Amino acid sequence: MLYIIGLGLGDEKDITIRGLEAIRSCTKVYMEAYTSLLSFGLSSNGLSNLEKLYGKSITLADREMVEEKSDDILSEAHHSHVAFLVVGDPFGATTHTDLVVRAKKMGIDVKIVNNVSVMNAIGICGLQLYRYGETVSIPFFTDTWRPDSFYQKIQTNRNMGLHTLCLLDIRVKEPTLESLARGRKIYEPPRYMTINTAIEQLLEIEQAREESAYGEDTECVGFARLGSEDQMIVAGTMKQLQTIDFGAPLHCLVITGKTHPLEEEMLDFYRRRT
């Protein structure tokens, strides 16, 4: 049996009872360590907290292991119970869908244990979840690569009065281009995009496109460490949010569409008073 188990967003205590029971029934436990991170996973004792609560040794599975060596994980699930732990909800990333497809094609039973993800936790700010359009990802720009495919999607959402969730780039164990060219992988230091960087890049693309999809005065909501005890939520214009220090990762950003009066009442609680 292969269990794919959502851990939620905060700390080790966010796991469901069903998920905890499944982990304790498994002989091998893997935890994905690249599509997202638990807030406590950034600290040195994060993994030990998990292992103490779950009563199991955990193997970290980075991008290379899951995307290149997943057959090893699946072969173990042929003859024993194996757990694959995912921050948030199991289907928050396409890699996990691919793992399920491959397991089923190999005749392996798969059980999913769902949990909260950023996709519904953002409801805390008061913007109604059914008034969101397509979610976009904002990647780190480089000197030679400044993609803007997200721009059209934001524009389409806003033309329909819909809100846009912007997921901000996480770069963990990414090989440098130079090392790939030499055939020997050397990894970049981990990087987590801030709300400030995201807004800077968004405004750069708007300035280049000049199609008025959004601007400095567009209302947004910034989220940091969503789901944790010290989460931070601030509503304001892009210009206002650019001046705020949101602290440690992870960050995400919502660009608002047309708001309902009840949504406005909720957003007022998160606006900074000057």
CSV table of C-alpha atoms in Angstrom, one decimal:
chain,number,residue,atom,x,y,z
A,1,MET,CA,0.0,0.0,0.0
A,2,LEU,CA,1.2,3.5,-0.8
A,3,TYR,CA,-0.2,6.2,1.5
A,4,ILE,CA,0.1,9.8,0.3
A,5,ILE,CA,-0.5,11.9,3.4
A,6,GLY,CA,-1.1,15.7,3.7
A,7,LEU,CA,0.6,17.3,6.7
A,8,GLY,CA,-1.1,20.7,6.6
A,9,LEU,CA,0.8,24.0,6.8
A,10,GLY,CA,1.9,24.7,10.3
A,11,ASP,CA,3.8,22.2,12.4
A,12,GLU,CA,3.8,18.4,13.2
A,13,LYS,CA,0.5,18.7,15.1
A,14,ASP,CA,-1.5,19.6,12.0
A,15,ILE,CA,-1.6,16.0,10.8
A,16,THR,CA,-5.0,14.4,10.9
A,17,ILE,CA,-5.7,11.4,13.2
A,18,ARG,CA,-6.3,9.3,10.0
A,19,GLY,CA,-2.9,10.4,8.7
A,20,LEU,CA,-1.2,9.7,11.9
A,21,GLU,CA,-2.6,6.2,12.1
A,22,ALA,CA,-1.6,5.5,8.5
A,23,ILE,CA,2.0,6.6,9.2
A,24,ARG,CA,2.3,4.4,12.3
A,25,SER,CA,1.2,1.4,10.2
A,26,CYS,CA,4.0,1.9,7.6
A,27,THR,CA,7.4,0.3,7.5
A,28,LYS,CA,9.0,3.2,5.5
A,29,VAL,CA,8.2,6.9,5.6
A,30,TYR,CA,9.3,9.4,3.1
A,31,MET,CA,8.7,13.2,3.2
A,32,GLU,CA,8.9,15.4,0.1
A,33,ALA,CA,11.2,18.3,0.7
A,34,TYR,CA,11.0,20.6,-2.3
A,35,THR,CA,7.5,21.7,-3.4
A,36,SER,CA,6.8,23.4,-0.1
A,37,LEU,CA,8.0,23.5,3.5
A,38,LEU,CA,6.4,23.3,6.9
A,39,SER,CA,7.2,26.4,8.9
A,40,PHE,CA,9.1,24.4,11.4
A,41,GLY,CA,10.9,22.5,8.6
A,42,LEU,CA,13.1,25.5,8.2
A,43,SER,CA,14.6,24.9,11.7
A,44,SER,CA,17.2,22.3,12.7
A,45,ASN,CA,14.8,20.4,14.9
A,46,GLY,CA,11.9,20.3,12.5
A,47,LEU,CA,12.4,16.7,11.3
A,48,SER,CA,13.0,15.4,14.8
A,49,ASN,CA,9.7,16.9,15.9
A,50,LEU,CA,8.0,14.9,13.2
A,51,GLU,CA,9.8,11.7,14.1
A,52,LYS,CA,9.0,12.0,17.8
A,53,LEU,CA,5.3,12.5,17.2
A,54,TYR,CA,4.9,9.9,14.5
A,55,GLY,CA,7.2,7.4,16.1
A,56,LYS,CA,8.9,6.7,12.8
A,57,SER,CA,12.2,7.4,11.1
A,58,ILE,CA,11.7,9.7,8.1
A,59,THR,CA,13.6,9.8,4.9
A,60,LEU,CA,13.7,13.2,3.1
A,61,ALA,CA,12.8,12.9,-0.5
A,62,ASP,CA,14.2,15.7,-2.7
A,63,ARG,CA,13.2,16.5,-6.2
A,64,GLU,CA,15.8,14.2,-7.7
A,65,MET,CA,14.6,11.2,-5.6
A,66,VAL,CA,10.9,11.7,-6.4
A,67,GLU,CA,11.2,12.5,-10.1
A,68,GLU,CA,14.1,10.3,-11.0
A,69,LYS,CA,14.1,7.4,-8.4
A,70,SER,CA,10.4,7.0,-7.6
A,71,ASP,CA,10.5,3.4,-8.8
A,72,ASP,CA,12.5,2.6,-5.7
A,73,ILE,CA,9.8,4.0,-3.5
A,74,LEU,CA,7.0,2.3,-5.5
A,75,SER,CA,8.8,-1.1,-5.4
A,76,GLU,CA,8.8,-1.0,-1.6
A,77,ALA,CA,5.1,-0.3,-1.7
A,78,HIS,CA,4.5,-3.5,-3.6
A,79,HIS,CA,5.3,-5.6,-0.5
A,80,SER,CA,4.9,-3.3,2.5
A,81,HIS,CA,3.1,-0.2,3.6
A,82,VAL,CA,4.9,3.0,2.5
A,83,ALA,CA,4.0,6.6,3.5
A,84,PHE,CA,4.8,9.6,1.4
A,85,LEU,CA,4.3,12.8,3.4
A,86,VAL,CA,3.4,16.0,1.6
A,87,VAL,CA,3.2,19.5,3.1
A,88,GLY,CA,-0.3,20.9,2.7
A,89,ASP,CA,-2.5,18.6,0.6
A,90,PRO,CA,-1.3,15.7,-1.5
A,91,PHE,CA,-2.6,17.1,-4.7
A,92,GLY,CA,-1.1,20.6,-4.3
A,93,ALA,CA,1.6,19.7,-6.8
A,94,THR,CA,1.5,17.8,-10.1
A,95,THR,CA,4.5,15.6,-9.1
A,96,HIS,CA,2.3,13.8,-6.5
A,97,THR,CA,-0.4,13.2,-9.1
A,98,ASP,CA,2.3,11.6,-11.3
A,99,LEU,CA,3.3,9.4,-8.4
A,100,VAL,CA,-0.3,8.2,-8.0
A,101,VAL,CA,-0.7,7.4,-11.7
A,102,ARG,CA,2.6,5.4,-11.8
A,103,ALA,CA,1.6,3.5,-8.6
A,104,LYS,CA,-1.8,2.5,-10.0
A,105,LYS,CA,-0.3,1.4,-13.3
A,106,MET,CA,2.0,-0.9,-11.3
A,107,GLY,CA,-1.0,-2.4,-9.5
A,108,ILE,CA,-0.1,-0.8,-6.2
A,109,ASP,CA,-3.0,0.2,-3.9
A,110,VAL,CA,-3.0,3.9,-3.1
A,111,LYS,CA,-4.7,5.7,-0.2
A,112,ILE,CA,-4.9,9.5,0.0
A,113,VAL,CA,-5.2,11.4,3.3
A,114,ASN,CA,-6.1,15.0,2.6
A,115,ASN,CA,-5.3,18.1,4.7
A,116,VAL,CA,-5.4,21.8,4.5
A,117,SER,CA,-3.4,23.6,1.8
A,118,VAL,CA,-2.6,27.2,0.8
A,119,MET,CA,-5.5,26.9,-1.7
A,120,ASN,CA,-8.1,27.0,1.0
A,121,ALA,CA,-6.2,28.4,4.0
A,122,ILE,CA,-6.1,31.8,2.2
A,123,GLY,CA,-9.8,32.0,3.0
A,124,ILE,CA,-8.8,33.4,6.4
A,125,CYS,CA,-8.5,36.9,4.9
A,126,GLY,CA,-12.2,37.0,4.0
A,127,LEU,CA,-12.0,36.8,0.3
A,128,GLN,CA,-14.5,34.2,-0.8
A,129,LEU,CA,-12.8,31.1,-2.2
A,130,TYR,CA,-15.3,30.6,-5.0
A,131,ARG,CA,-14.4,34.1,-6.3
A,132,TYR,CA,-10.9,33.1,-7.3
A,133,GLY,CA,-9.7,32.6,-10.8
A,134,GLU,CA,-6.7,30.7,-12.1
A,135,THR,CA,-3.8,30.4,-9.7
A,136,VAL,CA,-0.4,31.6,-11.0
A,137,SER,CA,3.2,31.0,-10.0
A,138,ILE,CA,5.7,33.8,-9.9
A,139,PRO,CA,9.3,32.5,-10.6
A,140,PHE,CA,12.5,34.3,-9.7
A,141,PHE,CA,13.7,36.5,-12.6
A,142,THR,CA,17.3,36.1,-13.8
A,143,ASP,CA,19.4,38.3,-16.0
A,144,THR,CA,18.5,36.4,-19.1
A,145,TRP,CA,15.0,34.9,-18.1
A,146,ARG,CA,12.1,37.2,-17.2
A,147,PRO,CA,8.9,35.2,-18.0
A,148,ASP,CA,5.6,36.9,-18.0
A,149,SER,CA,3.1,34.1,-18.8
A,150,PHE,CA,1.3,34.8,-15.4
A,151,TYR,CA,0.4,38.3,-16.6
A,152,GLN,CA,-2.3,37.3,-19.1
A,153,LYS,CA,-3.9,35.0,-16.4
A,154,ILE,CA,-4.0,37.8,-13.8
A,155,GLN,CA,-5.5,40.1,-16.4
A,156,THR,CA,-8.1,37.5,-17.4
A,157,ASN,CA,-9.1,37.0,-13.7
A,158,ARG,CA,-9.3,40.7,-13.0
A,159,ASN,CA,-11.4,41.3,-16.1
A,160,MET,CA,-13.9,38.8,-14.7
A,161,GLY,CA,-13.7,40.4,-11.2
A,162,LEU,CA,-12.0,37.4,-9.8
A,163,HIS,CA,-9.1,37.2,-7.2
A,164,THR,CA,-5.8,35.7,-8.1
A,165,LEU,CA,-3.6,33.6,-5.8
A,166,CYS,CA,0.1,34.1,-6.7
A,167,LEU,CA,2.3,31.2,-5.4
A,168,LEU,CA,5.9,32.5,-5.0
A,169,ASP,CA,9.0,30.7,-6.1
A,170,ILE,CA,10.8,28.2,-3.8
A,171,ARG,CA,14.3,27.1,-5.0
A,172,VAL,CA,15.6,24.2,-2.9
A,173,LYS,CA,18.4,22.0,-4.1
A,174,GLU,CA,18.5,23.6,-7.5
A,175,PRO,CA,21.7,22.8,-9.5
A,176,THR,CA,23.7,25.8,-10.9
A,177,LEU,CA,23.7,26.1,-14.7
A,178,GLU,CA,27.5,26.0,-14.6
A,179,SER,CA,27.6,22.7,-12.8
A,180,LEU,CA,25.1,21.2,-15.1
A,181,ALA,CA,27.3,22.2,-18.1
A,182,ARG,CA,30.2,20.5,-16.4
A,183,GLY,CA,28.2,17.3,-15.6
A,184,ARG,CA,28.8,17.6,-11.9
A,185,LYS,CA,25.9,19.0,-9.9
A,186,ILE,CA,26.6,21.9,-7.4
A,187,TYR,CA,23.5,23.2,-5.8
A,188,GLU,CA,22.5,26.8,-5.2
A,189,PRO,CA,21.7,28.0,-1.6
A,190,PRO,CA,18.0,27.7,-0.8
A,191,ARG,CA,15.9,30.8,-1.9
A,192,TYR,CA,12.4,31.7,-1.0
A,193,MET,CA,10.7,34.6,-2.8
A,194,THR,CA,9.3,37.4,-0.7
A,195,ILE,CA,6.1,39.3,-1.3
A,196,ASN,CA,8.3,42.4,-1.8
A,197,THR,CA,10.3,40.7,-4.7
A,198,ALA,CA,7.1,39.3,-6.2
A,199,ILE,CA,5.5,42.8,-6.3
A,200,GLU,CA,8.6,44.3,-7.8
A,201,GLN,CA,8.6,41.7,-10.6
A,202,LEU,CA,4.9,42.1,-11.2
A,203,LEU,CA,5.2,45.8,-11.6
A,204,GLU,CA,8.2,45.4,-13.9
A,205,ILE,CA,6.1,43.3,-16.2
A,206,GLU,CA,3.2,45.7,-16.0
A,207,GLN,CA,5.5,48.6,-17.0
A,208,ALA,CA,6.7,46.6,-19.9
A,209,ARG,CA,3.3,45.4,-21.1
A,210,GLU,CA,1.3,48.6,-20.4
A,211,GLU,CA,-2.0,46.8,-20.5
A,212,SER,CA,-3.3,48.0,-17.1
A,213,ALA,CA,-3.9,44.5,-15.7
A,214,TYR,CA,-2.9,45.9,-12.3
A,215,GLY,CA,-0.7,48.7,-10.8
A,216,GLU,CA,0.8,50.2,-7.7
A,217,ASP,CA,-2.7,51.1,-6.4
A,218,THR,CA,-4.1,47.6,-6.9
A,219,GLU,CA,-5.4,46.1,-3.7
A,220,CYS,CA,-3.7,42.9,-2.6
A,221,VAL,CA,-3.3,40.6,0.4
A,222,GLY,CA,0.1,39.4,1.6
A,223,PHE,CA,0.4,36.2,3.6
A,224,ALA,CA,3.5,34.9,5.4
A,225,ARG,CA,3.9,31.6,7.2
A,226,LEU,CA,0.2,30.8,6.6
A,227,GLY,CA,-1.2,28.3,9.0
A,228,SER,CA,1.5,28.7,11.7
A,229,GLU,CA,1.2,30.4,15.1
A,230,ASP,CA,3.1,33.5,13.9
A,231,GLN,CA,1.3,33.9,10.5
A,232,MET,CA,1.2,37.4,9.1
A,233,ILE,CA,-1.6,38.8,6.9
A,234,VAL,CA,-1.7,42.3,5.6
A,235,ALA,CA,-4.1,43.9,3.1
A,236,GLY,CA,-3.2,47.0,1.1
A,237,THR,CA,-2.1,48.3,-2.2
A,238,MET,CA,1.0,46.8,-4.0
A,239,LYS,CA,2.8,50.0,-3.2
A,240,GLN,CA,2.0,49.7,0.5
A,241,LEU,CA,2.9,46.0,0.7
A,242,GLN,CA,6.2,46.6,-0.9
A,243,THR,CA,7.3,48.6,2.2
A,244,ILE,CA,6.4,45.9,4.7
A,245,ASP,CA,8.8,43.3,6.1
A,246,PHE,CA,6.9,40.1,6.2
A,247,GLY,CA,9.7,38.2,7.8
A,248,ALA,CA,10.6,34.5,7.4
A,249,PRO,CA,9.2,32.4,4.6
A,250,LEU,CA,6.9,31.0,3.2
A,251,HIS,CA,5.1,33.9,1.5
A,252,CYS,CA,2.2,34.1,-1.0
A,253,LEU,CA,0.2,37.0,-2.5
A,254,VAL,CA,-3.4,37.5,-3.5
A,255,ILE,CA,-4.3,40.2,-6.1
A,256,THR,CA,-8.0,41.1,-5.5
A,257,GLY,CA,-10.7,41.3,-8.1
A,258,LYS,CA,-14.1,42.9,-7.5
A,259,THR,CA,-14.9,42.6,-3.8
A,260,HIS,CA,-18.2,42.1,-2.1
A,261,PRO,CA,-19.1,44.4,0.9
A,262,LEU,CA,-18.6,41.5,3.3
A,263,GLU,CA,-15.2,40.8,1.8
A,264,GLU,CA,-14.3,44.4,2.3
A,265,GLU,CA,-15.4,44.2,6.0
A,266,MET,CA,-13.1,41.3,6.6
A,267,LEU,CA,-10.1,42.9,4.7
A,268,ASP,CA,-10.4,46.0,6.9
A,269,PHE,CA,-9.2,43.9,9.9
A,270,TYR,CA,-5.9,43.2,8.0
A,271,ARG,CA,-5.2,46.8,6.7
A,272,ARG,CA,-2.4,48.7,8.3
A,273,ARG,CA,-3.5,52.0,9.7
A,274,THR,CA,-1.2,55.0,9.1
